[in-house]
């Protein structure tokens, strides 16, 4: 059992909470039974190291079985070591180190997608992870992070996605301009979510949402710039019927994605 929280190995894992270390090594941190279970089930080849407390492995026998089936060795660690490795206060008995695995924008559009999510300068990791999760739930084909959006492998993005990062392609793009060109050449419409846009209900009634669509979501505080909005075919707003000042980005994105999912499946 690994029981020294100050050992070089433990420190090496803990460093993956920092972006510089993740970028240099091409690795990222995975925490908790849910995320570890999803990785072992859907992308076991990505798991480099898996650490668990004896108590956690005894409780989650399905994870133990999945690890054996995938040929992934589990190393026992003490609670103190797990706490030192993890980014969270309560890692729930599991920490894994995984290979990064972004896909290419070209590959996404070569697959002839019908519903794609594009994030432009989305900085909050909780929002980014939750949108990836919502995209997965709504049956979207892919998610693309553009420009100065949060690092895909930020530990909070990974946690907020609750394993959805292993279910659908996620790409990192240099610029929205490049992605827009791919969207248009692939025959998708680009809809920008913006408070000044047309009413979502009206767009649904017009049949706009049934077409193959790439949804564009902008920064939490500033939204999309006029320049970015000009790149879209149409701006759409989620109506607020009550007295709320605004809607959380991830919540608004979930509404938009499900409206498209409903329309495309009806």
Coordinates of C-alpha atoms in Angstrom, one line a residue:
X1 CA 0.0 0.0 0.0
X2 CA 1.2 3.5 -0.9
X3 CA 0.9 5.4 2.4
X4 CA 3.3 8.3 2.3
X5 CA 1.4 11.5 1.1
X6 CA 4.7 13.3 0.5
X7 CA 6.3 10.7 -1.7
X8 CA 7.4 11.8 -5.2
X9 CA 4.8 9.5 -6.9
X10 CA 1.9 11.1 -4.9
X11 CA 3.2 14.6 -5.7
X12 CA 3.4 13.7 -9.4
X13 CA -0.2 12.8 -9.5
X14 CA -1.2 15.8 -7.5
X15 CA 0.6 18.1 -10.0
X16 CA -2.0 17.1 -12.6
X17 CA -4.4 19.6 -11.0
X18 CA -2.3 22.2 -12.7
X19 CA -2.7 22.9 -16.4
X20 CA 1.0 23.2 -17.2
X21 CA 1.7 19.7 -15.9
X22 CA -1.3 18.3 -17.8
X23 CA -0.2 19.9 -21.0
X24 CA 3.4 18.8 -20.6
X25 CA 2.6 15.2 -19.8
X26 CA -0.6 14.8 -21.9
X27 CA -2.4 13.4 -18.9
X28 CA -5.3 14.3 -16.6
X29 CA -6.8 13.5 -13.2
X30 CA -9.9 11.5 -12.7
X31 CA -11.7 11.3 -9.3
X32 CA -14.5 9.4 -7.8
X33 CA -16.3 6.1 -8.5
X34 CA -18.6 7.4 -11.2
X35 CA -16.0 8.9 -13.4
X36 CA -13.6 6.0 -12.9
X37 CA -16.4 3.5 -13.7
X38 CA -17.2 5.4 -16.9
X39 CA -13.6 5.5 -18.0
X40 CA -13.1 1.7 -17.4
X41 CA -16.4 0.9 -19.2
X42 CA -16.0 3.2 -22.3
X43 CA -12.3 4.0 -22.7
X44 CA -10.3 1.7 -20.5
X45 CA -7.2 2.1 -22.8
X46 CA -6.9 5.7 -21.5
X47 CA -6.4 4.7 -17.9
X48 CA -2.7 4.8 -17.0
X49 CA -2.8 4.4 -13.2
X50 CA -5.7 3.6 -10.9
X51 CA -5.5 4.2 -7.1
X52 CA -8.1 3.2 -4.5
X53 CA -8.5 2.8 -0.8
X54 CA -9.3 -0.8 0.2
X55 CA -12.6 0.3 1.7
X56 CA -13.7 1.9 -1.6
X57 CA -12.7 -1.1 -3.7
X58 CA -14.6 -3.4 -1.4
X59 CA -17.7 -1.2 -1.7
X60 CA -17.6 -0.8 -5.5
X61 CA -17.0 -4.3 -6.6
X62 CA -18.2 -3.4 -10.1
X63 CA -15.1 -1.1 -10.5
X64 CA -12.8 -3.9 -9.3
X65 CA -14.4 -6.3 -11.9
X66 CA -14.1 -3.7 -14.7
X67 CA -10.5 -3.0 -13.8
X68 CA -9.7 -6.7 -14.0
X69 CA -11.5 -7.1 -17.3
X70 CA -9.6 -4.1 -18.8
X71 CA -6.3 -5.3 -17.5
X72 CA -5.9 -2.2 -15.3
X73 CA -4.0 -2.8 -12.1
X74 CA -5.4 -1.1 -9.0
X75 CA -2.9 0.2 -6.4
X76 CA -4.1 0.5 -2.8
X77 CA -3.5 3.8 -1.1
X78 CA -4.3 5.2 2.3
X79 CA -6.9 7.9 2.8
X80 CA -4.2 10.4 3.4
X81 CA -2.5 9.6 0.1
X82 CA -5.8 9.8 -1.8
X83 CA -6.5 13.2 -0.2
X84 CA -3.0 14.4 -1.2
X85 CA -3.5 13.2 -4.8
X86 CA -7.0 14.5 -5.4
X87 CA -8.2 18.0 -6.4
X88 CA -11.4 17.7 -4.3
X89 CA -11.9 17.5 -0.6
X90 CA -13.9 14.2 -0.9
X91 CA -12.5 12.0 -3.8
X92 CA -14.7 9.1 -2.6
X93 CA -12.0 6.5 -2.6
X94 CA -10.7 6.6 -6.2
X95 CA -8.2 8.6 -8.2
X96 CA -7.0 7.7 -11.7
X97 CA -4.5 9.1 -14.1
X98 CA -5.6 9.1 -17.8
X99 CA -4.3 9.9 -21.2
X100 CA -5.8 13.0 -22.8
X101 CA -7.8 12.2 -25.9
X102 CA -9.1 15.2 -27.8
X103 CA -10.5 14.4 -31.3
X104 CA -10.1 16.6 -34.3
X105 CA -12.7 19.1 -35.6
X106 CA -12.2 17.5 -39.1
X107 CA -13.1 14.0 -37.8
X108 CA -16.2 15.4 -36.1
X109 CA -17.6 16.9 -39.3
X110 CA -16.5 14.0 -41.5
X111 CA -19.0 11.9 -39.4
X112 CA -21.9 13.9 -40.8
X113 CA -23.2 15.1 -37.4
X114 CA -26.8 16.4 -36.9
X115 CA -26.3 18.2 -33.6
X116 CA -23.0 19.8 -32.4
X117 CA -22.2 22.1 -29.5
X118 CA -19.6 24.9 -29.9
X119 CA -18.3 26.8 -26.8
X120 CA -16.6 30.1 -27.4
X121 CA -14.7 31.6 -24.4
X122 CA -16.7 29.6 -21.9
X123 CA -14.5 30.1 -18.9
X124 CA -16.3 28.4 -16.0
X125 CA -15.2 24.7 -15.7
X126 CA -18.5 23.8 -14.0
X127 CA -20.5 25.2 -16.9
X128 CA -18.3 23.5 -19.5
X129 CA -18.6 20.1 -17.9
X130 CA -22.3 20.4 -17.4
X131 CA -22.8 21.4 -21.0
X132 CA -20.8 18.3 -22.1
X133 CA -23.1 16.3 -19.9
X134 CA -26.2 17.9 -21.3
X135 CA -24.9 17.4 -24.9
X136 CA -24.4 13.7 -24.1
X137 CA -27.9 13.4 -22.6
X138 CA -29.5 15.2 -25.5
X139 CA -27.8 12.9 -28.0
X140 CA -25.5 15.5 -29.5
X141 CA -22.8 14.2 -31.8
X142 CA -19.9 16.3 -30.5
X143 CA -18.7 19.2 -28.4
X144 CA -16.0 21.7 -29.6
X145 CA -14.2 24.2 -27.3
X146 CA -12.9 27.2 -29.1
X147 CA -10.5 30.1 -28.4
X148 CA -10.0 30.9 -24.8
X149 CA -12.5 28.5 -23.3
X150 CA -11.5 26.6 -20.2
X151 CA -9.1 23.7 -20.4
X152 CA -11.0 20.6 -21.3
X153 CA -9.0 18.6 -18.8
X154 CA -9.5 20.9 -15.8
X155 CA -10.5 18.6 -12.9
X156 CA -13.8 20.5 -12.4
X157 CA -14.7 20.1 -16.1
X158 CA -14.1 16.4 -15.8
X159 CA -16.1 16.1 -12.6
X160 CA -19.0 18.2 -13.9
X161 CA -19.3 16.0 -17.0
X162 CA -19.9 13.0 -14.7
X163 CA -18.3 10.7 -17.2
X164 CA -19.9 12.1 -20.3
X165 CA -16.5 13.1 -21.6
X166 CA -16.0 9.4 -22.3
X167 CA -19.2 9.1 -24.3
X168 CA -19.0 11.6 -27.2
X169 CA -16.2 13.3 -29.2
X170 CA -14.9 16.5 -27.7
X171 CA -12.5 18.7 -29.8
X172 CA -10.3 21.7 -29.0
X173 CA -10.3 24.3 -31.8
X174 CA -7.9 27.2 -32.4
X175 CA -10.6 29.6 -33.5
X176 CA -14.3 30.0 -34.0
X177 CA -13.6 31.1 -37.6
X178 CA -12.2 27.7 -38.5
X179 CA -15.1 25.9 -36.9
X180 CA -17.7 28.0 -38.6
X181 CA -16.2 27.1 -42.0
X182 CA -16.5 23.4 -41.1
X183 CA -20.1 23.9 -40.0
X184 CA -21.1 25.6 -43.3
X185 CA -19.3 23.2 -45.5
X186 CA -21.0 20.3 -43.7
X187 CA -24.4 21.7 -44.3
X188 CA -25.3 22.6 -40.7
X189 CA -26.9 25.8 -39.6
X190 CA -25.1 27.8 -36.9
X191 CA -27.5 29.0 -34.2
X192 CA -26.1 31.4 -31.6
X193 CA -27.7 31.5 -28.2
X194 CA -28.0 35.2 -27.3
X195 CA -30.3 37.2 -25.2
X196 CA -31.0 39.6 -28.1
X197 CA -32.0 36.8 -30.5
X198 CA -35.3 35.5 -31.7
X199 CA -37.6 33.7 -29.3
X200 CA -36.8 30.0 -29.1
X201 CA -40.5 29.0 -29.1
X202 CA -41.0 31.0 -32.4
X203 CA -38.0 29.3 -33.9
X204 CA -39.4 25.9 -32.9
X205 CA -42.8 26.7 -34.4
X206 CA -41.1 27.8 -37.7
X207 CA -39.4 24.4 -37.9
X208 CA -35.9 25.9 -37.7
X209 CA -34.7 23.5 -35.0
X210 CA -35.4 20.3 -37.0
X211 CA -32.5 21.0 -39.3
X212 CA -28.9 19.8 -38.6
X213 CA -27.6 22.3 -36.2
X214 CA -24.5 23.6 -34.5
X215 CA -25.3 25.6 -31.4
X216 CA -22.9 28.3 -30.4
X217 CA -22.7 29.4 -26.7
X218 CA -20.6 32.3 -25.5
X219 CA -18.9 33.6 -22.3
X220 CA -20.9 33.5 -19.1
X221 CA -20.6 37.2 -18.3
X222 CA -20.4 38.8 -21.8
X223 CA -22.1 36.4 -24.0
X224 CA -21.0 36.4 -27.7
X225 CA -19.4 39.4 -29.3
X226 CA -21.1 41.2 -32.3
X227 CA -18.3 39.7 -34.4
X228 CA -19.1 36.2 -33.2
X229 CA -22.9 36.7 -33.7
X230 CA -22.2 37.8 -37.2
X231 CA -20.7 34.4 -37.9
X232 CA -24.0 32.7 -37.1
X233 CA -27.0 32.1 -39.3
X234 CA -29.4 33.2 -36.6
X235 CA -29.4 34.3 -33.0
X236 CA -31.9 32.6 -30.6
X237 CA -32.9 33.5 -27.1
X238 CA -34.4 31.3 -24.3
X239 CA -37.4 33.3 -23.0
X240 CA -37.6 34.1 -19.3
X241 CA -41.3 34.1 -18.2
X242 CA -40.7 34.7 -14.6
X243 CA -38.7 37.4 -12.8
X244 CA -35.2 35.9 -13.0
X245 CA -32.6 38.4 -14.1
X246 CA -30.9 35.8 -16.3
X247 CA -30.4 32.1 -16.8
X248 CA -27.3 30.1 -16.1
X249 CA -25.4 29.3 -19.3
X250 CA -25.4 25.5 -18.8
X251 CA -29.2 25.6 -18.1
X252 CA -29.9 27.7 -21.2
X253 CA -27.7 25.4 -23.2
X254 CA -29.6 22.3 -21.9
X255 CA -32.9 23.9 -23.0
X256 CA -31.6 24.7 -26.5
X257 CA -30.1 21.3 -27.0
X258 CA -33.2 19.4 -25.9
X259 CA -35.4 21.6 -28.1
X260 CA -33.2 20.6 -31.1
X261 CA -33.2 17.0 -30.0
X262 CA -37.0 17.0 -29.8
X263 CA -37.4 18.7 -33.1
X264 CA -34.9 16.4 -34.9
X265 CA -36.6 13.3 -33.6
X266 CA -40.2 14.3 -34.1

